[in-house]
């Protein structure tokens, strides 16, 4: 069963969680002075509209009409009840997912790529630089660049650049330019941290270029809240009141935040972040000020971190290979409003395969982390003999990650 | 703009075009006796329910509830107006497309894979053999096999097997088994014709196995008519009466037939088949009885053909590399009710790229053939200064065909 909404039901404002957070957000600090950064510090990298959204305390932020026009190419996304998975598990739980894989780039990432391209275009920016890991974010920004006629320069983690040629071609098909990172060391496999350093350096040294980030920052999570707002309306159509638990995979936090933040004021709703055991930022890291990148060029952010020099092992869920986490997500976890759980890769793909063979679609390795937690939650409900409404974020499809499935099916997967 | 229909608006009967054809369909002939084949001749390969549908003269055929339950995992598919493409072309034409790429396998093929698996399962069949070219059909049948717990054996054209590992992995993720064809000559690149021979031989020599075909036959086109029926309802929602012209790419004919057949009784609606210049079955072949496969094991079908020993050049649109065409499509073309046009590969990808950079999604190389014709039709409307409603079949996405885009972008594409 699927619940669609008509095009005119795309939310017309973003939901700002800041006023609802358990504790006030600490400000980012300047890397040199350790003082809170101001708008002038950020102006070489971001348009003023986004800098304003980064620190906004307004409960709602209007979405520009030009952005809505493009979001409506694929939004509202469907809410789906995973009936066949429920049956296979024999669970009394009702499992719903919000399907963000239907976007042109195949994930939730275009929800913020489009407004970021729009605000930069509006301020006359001709070129954007960014980083990408597995390629989801670089694809999304290349797509948005094509629609707004902005050049996009993508620094792609070298290991992925070499292993995932289809992702590179996808970006190039939309007109993006892609180079492996780190640019100054062809023998280095790279990480999200090194690619952020390359992209920030590019933007900081060119007048015609701004930098664009696909997760972590407040304005990125803000843009993603269309997901949770639509899901609330669709759950009502499905005859549910509120979910008992919301589950999402968490790398930088934008997918999980997009779905979960509109439910933060609903006190009874459990919120669960799922991360890889091999990059356990929330479950194994410390809460501290740390850099967003490897080279230490970004502001210091208040977040859970494994240390900015942490290089995660090369698991297939490239989007979850990040040493830090969004300050908003970190705030919620630190205050106990959000739970976190970690899984090893093998258990994750076991659940992904069960999903593919019951529901029919192939989830991205990142998304499969959420599915693992959903399956365990549904089995717990069965054990307890209690009903439960589970909502999870189907953040992307795995059609460009099939090598991971091949490795799993042939026992070549690292734990 | 998109028009969605709720899950309960999936059509509950298939539309049978047979009573509406300009001339009666000629029967298939037995390859040895040259007499019309009867049910007993086909029983080793197909379940009786499908044999009955193959020759049915009933105007409507009910869709079983178990089939509807699965079709509703992704159907009704959206009808989309390509507003941004219209703007880029500056055309007064209104361009709509029916988006079949949203299915789990990424094309229209599951529309028939699901009922074929259902009817075989209902008659106790444990295993299905089939052929696949680029992999779209093999993916769809593997998907359906997973949902009905039927083993699926796929003979994949060797050239594609070696060039498109992601398609193979996709089938294996759903539990399908995939081997390259021809099985008896590892140096042969294969063709759809050789793969059909391998699959038919498999089914004919094993008691537990039936054969399944993804296009060409009457029952396959019948199953695809959910596409055109939904499109009719959605065009009304969009405020249109009937389209002036319907355009679809045509290999075996199931995608085009699925969209166009429900409009055959609407005399004013032009129907256009688009094929590759390098495999010009309708525009350059002869109408004759010919075999469906290379080895001459199938019944003789009344159709346009380039000769069953014709091996098309290795263009990227693997789904259009077939020497013959559906008898129903051939009947319509022969009687003048349907037009046909052919394009070289370079012109096709030029249109595909324009589509990707305006509408945002990446079409399959097969689908891009239709888009080429749509663009030319829209430019003709501009030239003439007349409005026109164009409806085309967006038969599949190109996410597993990105190598083709890379070749086009780097001038490595054969004409």
mmCIF file of N, CA and C in Angstrom, chain B residues 320-406:
data_model
loop_
_atom_site.group_PDB
_atom_site.id
_atom_site.type_symbol
_atom_site.label_atom_id
_atom_site.label_comp_id
_atom_site.label_asym_id
_atom_site.label_seq_id
_atom_site.Cartn_x
_atom_site.Cartn_y
_atom_site.Cartn_z
ATOM 1 N N UNK B 320 16.157 -3.148 -27.903
ATOM 2 C CA UNK B 320 15.625 -2.913 -29.251
ATOM 3 C C UNK B 320 16.383 -3.735 -30.298
ATOM 4 N N UNK B 321 17.294 -4.583 -29.853
ATOM 5 C CA UNK B 321 18.099 -5.383 -30.778
ATOM 6 C C UNK B 321 17.398 -6.717 -31.055
ATOM 7 N N UNK B 322 16.320 -6.677 -31.808
ATOM 8 C CA UNK B 322 15.561 -7.902 -32.094
ATOM 9 C C UNK B 322 15.175 -7.893 -33.563
ATOM 10 N N UNK B 323 15.325 -9.064 -34.194
ATOM 11 C CA UNK B 323 15.106 -9.123 -35.649
ATOM 12 C C UNK B 323 13.635 -9.027 -36.032
ATOM 13 N N UNK B 324 12.741 -9.355 -35.107
ATOM 14 C CA UNK B 324 11.318 -9.393 -35.431
ATOM 15 C C UNK B 324 10.524 -8.353 -34.681
ATOM 16 N N UNK B 325 9.209 -8.549 -34.602
ATOM 17 C CA UNK B 325 8.343 -7.616 -33.894
ATOM 18 C C UNK B 325 7.045 -8.327 -33.530
ATOM 19 N N UNK B 326 6.396 -7.845 -32.535
ATOM 20 C CA UNK B 326 5.121 -8.431 -32.118
ATOM 21 C C UNK B 326 4.147 -8.521 -33.286
ATOM 22 N N UNK B 327 3.461 -9.668 -33.467
ATOM 23 C CA UNK B 327 2.424 -9.784 -34.504
ATOM 24 C C UNK B 327 1.347 -8.700 -34.398
ATOM 25 N N UNK B 328 0.983 -8.303 -33.180
ATOM 26 C CA UNK B 328 -0.044 -7.249 -33.047
ATOM 27 C C UNK B 328 0.474 -5.923 -33.571
ATOM 28 N N UNK B 329 1.686 -5.550 -33.174
ATOM 29 C CA UNK B 329 2.275 -4.295 -33.669
ATOM 30 C C UNK B 329 2.444 -4.375 -35.187
ATOM 31 N N UNK B 330 2.927 -5.508 -35.674
ATOM 32 C CA UNK B 330 3.136 -5.682 -37.116
ATOM 33 C C UNK B 330 1.813 -5.528 -37.873
ATOM 34 N N UNK B 331 0.754 -6.094 -37.328
ATOM 35 C CA UNK B 331 -0.586 -5.988 -37.914
ATOM 36 C C UNK B 331 -1.004 -4.524 -38.050
ATOM 37 N N UNK B 332 -0.784 -3.750 -36.978
ATOM 38 C CA UNK B 332 -1.185 -2.336 -36.987
ATOM 39 C C UNK B 332 -0.368 -1.532 -37.986
ATOM 40 N N UNK B 333 0.922 -1.823 -38.066
ATOM 41 C CA UNK B 333 1.782 -1.088 -39.008
ATOM 42 C C UNK B 333 1.416 -1.453 -40.437
ATOM 43 N N UNK B 334 1.228 -2.740 -40.691
ATOM 44 C CA UNK B 334 0.905 -3.212 -42.044
ATOM 45 C C UNK B 334 -0.404 -2.575 -42.537
ATOM 46 N N UNK B 335 -1.365 -2.408 -41.613
ATOM 47 C CA UNK B 335 -2.664 -1.853 -42.005
ATOM 48 C C UNK B 335 -2.659 -0.327 -42.038
ATOM 49 N N UNK B 336 -1.541 0.287 -41.672
ATOM 50 C CA UNK B 336 -1.467 1.745 -41.700
ATOM 51 C C UNK B 336 -2.026 2.431 -40.463
ATOM 52 N N UNK B 337 -2.439 1.648 -39.448
ATOM 53 C CA UNK B 337 -2.976 2.268 -38.228
ATOM 54 C C UNK B 337 -1.860 2.815 -37.344
ATOM 55 N N UNK B 338 -0.627 2.300 -37.532
ATOM 56 C CA UNK B 338 0.517 2.767 -36.738
ATOM 57 C C UNK B 338 1.648 3.168 -37.678
ATOM 58 N N UNK B 339 2.363 4.264 -37.325
ATOM 59 C CA UNK B 339 3.520 4.694 -38.111
ATOM 60 C C UNK B 339 4.789 4.128 -37.479
ATOM 61 N N UNK B 340 5.878 4.155 -38.228
ATOM 62 C CA UNK B 340 7.172 3.747 -37.665
ATOM 63 C C UNK B 340 8.250 4.693 -38.166
ATOM 64 N N UNK B 341 9.239 4.933 -37.301
ATOM 65 C CA UNK B 341 10.337 5.829 -37.643
ATOM 66 C C UNK B 341 11.605 5.269 -37.003
ATOM 67 N N UNK B 342 12.761 5.512 -37.633
ATOM 68 C CA UNK B 342 14.021 4.977 -37.114
ATOM 69 C C UNK B 342 15.037 6.100 -36.930
ATOM 70 N N UNK B 343 15.862 5.995 -35.869
ATOM 71 C CA UNK B 343 16.890 7.004 -35.587
ATOM 72 C C UNK B 343 18.236 6.355 -35.325
ATOM 73 N N UNK B 344 19.325 7.026 -35.738
ATOM 74 C CA UNK B 344 20.664 6.555 -35.371
ATOM 75 C C UNK B 344 20.969 6.911 -33.904
ATOM 76 N N UNK B 345 21.854 6.134 -33.319
ATOM 77 C CA UNK B 345 22.169 6.204 -31.898
ATOM 78 C C UNK B 345 22.620 7.606 -31.417
ATOM 79 N N UNK B 346 23.407 8.293 -32.239
ATOM 80 C CA UNK B 346 23.914 9.598 -31.838
ATOM 81 C C UNK B 346 22.801 10.619 -31.619
ATOM 82 N N UNK B 347 21.851 10.653 -32.552
ATOM 83 C CA UNK B 347 20.713 11.570 -32.420
ATOM 84 C C UNK B 347 19.861 11.224 -31.197
ATOM 85 N N UNK B 348 19.809 9.942 -30.900
ATOM 86 C CA UNK B 348 19.025 9.464 -29.756
ATOM 87 C C UNK B 348 19.623 9.974 -28.445
ATOM 88 N N UNK B 349 20.940 9.878 -28.305
ATOM 89 C CA UNK B 349 21.571 10.302 -27.042
ATOM 90 C C UNK B 349 21.613 11.823 -26.909
ATOM 91 N N UNK B 350 21.640 12.522 -28.036
ATOM 92 C CA UNK B 350 21.526 13.983 -27.983
ATOM 93 C C UNK B 350 20.222 14.374 -27.286
ATOM 94 N N UNK B 351 19.135 13.704 -27.672
ATOM 95 C CA UNK B 351 17.829 13.982 -27.044
ATOM 96 C C UNK B 351 17.803 13.518 -25.593
ATOM 97 N N UNK B 352 18.442 12.378 -25.327
ATOM 98 C CA UNK B 352 18.468 11.848 -23.949
ATOM 99 C C UNK B 352 19.146 12.837 -23.012
ATOM 100 N N UNK B 353 20.243 13.431 -23.469
ATOM 101 C CA UNK B 353 20.976 14.371 -22.628
ATOM 102 C C UNK B 353 20.151 15.641 -22.400
ATOM 103 N N UNK B 354 19.470 16.099 -23.447
ATOM 104 C CA UNK B 354 18.613 17.275 -23.279
ATOM 105 C C UNK B 354 17.512 16.986 -22.247
ATOM 106 N N UNK B 355 16.970 15.790 -22.304
ATOM 107 C CA UNK B 355 15.946 15.408 -21.334
ATOM 108 C C UNK B 355 16.521 15.386 -19.916
ATOM 109 N N UNK B 356 17.701 14.743 -19.769
ATOM 110 C CA UNK B 356 18.313 14.611 -18.435
ATOM 111 C C UNK B 356 18.618 15.974 -17.827
ATOM 112 N N UNK B 357 18.999 16.938 -18.659
ATOM 113 C CA UNK B 357 19.407 18.237 -18.125
ATOM 114 C C UNK B 357 18.245 19.222 -17.994
ATOM 115 N N UNK B 358 17.059 18.849 -18.466
ATOM 116 C CA UNK B 358 15.887 19.708 -18.248
ATOM 117 C C UNK B 358 14.938 19.061 -17.240
ATOM 118 N N UNK B 359 14.534 17.814 -17.485
ATOM 119 C CA UNK B 359 13.589 17.143 -16.586
ATOM 120 C C UNK B 359 14.278 16.505 -15.387
ATOM 121 N N UNK B 360 15.584 16.220 -15.521
ATOM 122 C CA UNK B 360 16.334 15.751 -14.360
ATOM 123 C C UNK B 360 16.548 14.254 -14.296
ATOM 124 N N UNK B 361 15.738 13.435 -14.954
ATOM 125 C CA UNK B 361 15.930 11.988 -14.850
ATOM 126 C C UNK B 361 16.643 11.460 -16.093
ATOM 127 N N UNK B 362 17.351 10.338 -15.896
ATOM 128 C CA UNK B 362 18.192 9.756 -16.936
ATOM 129 C C UNK B 362 17.432 8.615 -17.604
ATOM 130 N N UNK B 363 17.049 8.754 -18.858
ATOM 131 C CA UNK B 363 16.278 7.686 -19.506
ATOM 132 C C UNK B 363 17.158 6.520 -19.960
ATOM 133 N N UNK B 364 16.560 5.329 -20.021
ATOM 134 C CA UNK B 364 17.228 4.183 -20.622
ATOM 135 C C UNK B 364 17.481 4.470 -22.102
ATOM 136 N N UNK B 365 18.516 3.835 -22.684
ATOM 137 C CA UNK B 365 18.779 4.044 -24.111
ATOM 138 C C UNK B 365 17.569 3.693 -24.993
ATOM 139 N N UNK B 366 16.806 2.675 -24.598
ATOM 140 C CA UNK B 366 15.597 2.341 -25.357
ATOM 141 C C UNK B 366 14.609 3.505 -25.309
ATOM 142 N N UNK B 367 14.329 3.967 -24.092
ATOM 143 C CA UNK B 367 13.396 5.073 -23.889
ATOM 144 C C UNK B 367 13.840 6.318 -24.646
ATOM 145 N N UNK B 368 15.143 6.516 -24.730
ATOM 146 C CA UNK B 368 15.682 7.702 -25.401
ATOM 147 C C UNK B 368 15.290 7.728 -26.882
ATOM 148 N N UNK B 369 15.041 6.576 -27.472
ATOM 149 C CA UNK B 369 14.552 6.554 -28.863
ATOM 150 C C UNK B 369 13.203 7.261 -28.965
ATOM 151 N N UNK B 370 12.319 6.970 -28.019
ATOM 152 C CA UNK B 370 11.022 7.647 -28.010
ATOM 153 C C UNK B 370 11.212 9.153 -27.814
ATOM 154 N N UNK B 371 12.121 9.515 -26.914
ATOM 155 C CA UNK B 371 12.323 10.936 -26.610
ATOM 156 C C UNK B 371 12.811 11.690 -27.852
ATOM 157 N N UNK B 372 13.703 11.048 -28.625
ATOM 158 C CA UNK B 372 14.151 11.673 -29.884
ATOM 159 C C UNK B 372 12.955 12.024 -30.770
ATOM 160 N N UNK B 373 12.039 11.070 -30.936
ATOM 161 C CA UNK B 373 10.871 11.305 -31.786
ATOM 162 C C UNK B 373 9.945 12.361 -31.180
ATOM 163 N N UNK B 374 9.847 12.372 -29.852
ATOM 164 C CA UNK B 374 9.014 13.372 -29.166
ATOM 165 C C UNK B 374 9.566 14.770 -29.421
ATOM 166 N N UNK B 375 10.886 14.919 -29.289
ATOM 167 C CA UNK B 375 11.501 16.229 -29.510
ATOM 168 C C UNK B 375 11.226 16.697 -30.945
ATOM 169 N N UNK B 376 11.369 15.793 -31.908
ATOM 170 C CA UNK B 376 11.132 16.189 -33.304
ATOM 171 C C UNK B 376 9.664 16.539 -33.541
ATOM 172 N N UNK B 377 8.780 15.799 -32.913
ATOM 173 C CA UNK B 377 7.346 16.084 -33.027
ATOM 174 C C UNK B 377 7.021 17.450 -32.417
ATOM 175 N N UNK B 378 7.644 17.741 -31.280
ATOM 176 C CA UNK B 378 7.407 19.027 -30.601
ATOM 177 C C UNK B 378 7.985 20.184 -31.410
ATOM 178 N N UNK B 379 9.125 19.944 -32.063
ATOM 179 C CA UNK B 379 9.717 20.993 -32.909
ATOM 180 C C UNK B 379 8.878 21.210 -34.168
ATOM 181 N N UNK B 380 8.280 20.148 -34.692
ATOM 182 C CA UNK B 380 7.383 20.277 -35.846
ATOM 183 C C UNK B 380 6.163 21.125 -35.475
ATOM 184 N N UNK B 381 5.649 20.898 -34.248
ATOM 185 C CA UNK B 381 4.503 21.693 -33.782
ATOM 186 C C UNK B 381 4.884 23.166 -33.683
ATOM 187 N N UNK B 382 6.122 23.424 -33.229
ATOM 188 C CA UNK B 382 6.615 24.803 -33.126
ATOM 189 C C UNK B 382 6.706 25.433 -34.514
ATOM 190 N N UNK B 383 7.294 24.693 -35.436
ATOM 191 C CA UNK B 383 7.436 25.135 -36.835
ATOM 192 C C UNK B 383 6.071 25.518 -37.420
ATOM 193 N N UNK B 384 5.089 24.637 -37.161
ATOM 194 C CA UNK B 384 3.748 24.857 -37.725
ATOM 195 C C UNK B 384 2.945 25.854 -36.898
ATOM 196 N N UNK B 385 3.422 26.160 -35.689
ATOM 197 C CA UNK B 385 2.681 27.063 -34.813
ATOM 198 C C UNK B 385 1.353 26.495 -34.345
ATOM 199 N N UNK B 386 1.303 25.171 -34.170
ATOM 200 C CA UNK B 386 0.050 24.544 -33.730
ATOM 201 C C UNK B 386 0.240 23.819 -32.404
ATOM 202 N N UNK B 387 -0.809 23.836 -31.584
ATOM 203 C CA UNK B 387 -0.804 23.040 -30.348
ATOM 204 C C UNK B 387 -0.817 21.563 -30.697
ATOM 205 N N UNK B 388 -0.399 20.757 -29.767
ATOM 206 C CA UNK B 388 -0.404 19.317 -29.999
ATOM 207 C C UNK B 388 -0.220 18.633 -28.651
ATOM 208 N N UNK B 389 -0.948 17.576 -28.386
ATOM 209 C CA UNK B 389 -0.760 16.810 -27.148
ATOM 210 C C UNK B 389 -0.009 15.527 -27.490
ATOM 211 N N UNK B 390 1.197 15.429 -26.932
ATOM 212 C CA UNK B 390 2.053 14.273 -27.182
ATOM 213 C C UNK B 390 2.108 13.435 -25.915
ATOM 214 N N UNK B 391 1.874 12.144 -26.049
ATOM 215 C CA UNK B 391 2.006 11.211 -24.922
ATOM 216 C C UNK B 391 3.062 10.187 -25.293
ATOM 217 N N UNK B 392 4.066 10.008 -24.415
ATOM 218 C CA UNK B 392 5.043 8.971 -24.738
ATOM 219 C C UNK B 392 5.315 8.057 -23.548
ATOM 220 N N UNK B 393 5.879 6.906 -23.886
ATOM 221 C CA UNK B 393 6.168 5.904 -22.869
ATOM 222 C C UNK B 393 7.582 6.062 -22.346
ATOM 223 N N UNK B 394 7.680 6.399 -21.048
ATOM 224 C CA UNK B 394 8.996 6.446 -20.399
ATOM 225 C C UNK B 394 9.220 5.040 -19.849
ATOM 226 N N UNK B 395 9.724 4.169 -20.721
ATOM 227 C CA UNK B 395 9.686 2.733 -20.427
ATOM 228 C C UNK B 395 10.664 2.310 -19.338
ATOM 229 N N UNK B 396 11.757 3.054 -19.162
ATOM 230 C CA UNK B 396 12.702 2.647 -18.120
ATOM 231 C C UNK B 396 13.748 3.711 -17.855
ATOM 232 N N UNK B 397 14.406 3.599 -16.675
ATOM 233 C CA UNK B 397 15.485 4.535 -16.366
ATOM 234 C C UNK B 397 16.813 3.982 -16.869
ATOM 235 N N UNK B 398 17.795 4.870 -16.960
ATOM 236 C CA UNK B 398 19.078 4.487 -17.519
ATOM 237 C C UNK B 398 20.182 4.332 -16.485
ATOM 238 N N UNK B 399 19.825 4.116 -15.226
ATOM 239 C CA UNK B 399 20.846 4.098 -14.178
ATOM 240 C C UNK B 399 21.797 2.914 -14.296
ATOM 241 N N UNK B 400 21.353 1.840 -14.946
ATOM 242 C CA UNK B 400 22.258 0.714 -15.154
ATOM 243 C C UNK B 400 22.821 0.719 -16.579
ATOM 244 N N UNK B 401 22.645 1.830 -17.283
ATOM 245 C CA UNK B 401 23.146 1.974 -18.658
ATOM 246 C C UNK B 401 24.049 3.182 -18.772
ATOM 247 N N UNK B 402 24.659 3.593 -17.655
ATOM 248 C CA UNK B 402 25.396 4.856 -17.686
ATOM 249 C C UNK B 402 26.629 4.800 -18.575
ATOM 250 N N UNK B 403 27.144 3.593 -18.820
ATOM 251 C CA UNK B 403 28.283 3.491 -19.718
ATOM 252 C C UNK B 403 27.951 4.110 -21.081
ATOM 253 N N UNK B 404 26.713 3.967 -21.509
ATOM 254 C CA UNK B 404 26.294 4.540 -22.793
ATOM 255 C C UNK B 404 26.439 6.058 -22.779
ATOM 256 N N UNK B 405 26.073 6.674 -21.653
ATOM 257 C CA UNK B 405 26.207 8.132 -21.552
ATOM 258 C C UNK B 405 27.673 8.538 -21.549
ATOM 259 N N UNK B 406 28.484 7.744 -20.865
ATOM 260 C CA UNK B 406 29.919 8.029 -20.855
ATOM 261 C C UNK B 406 30.470 7.979 -22.275
#
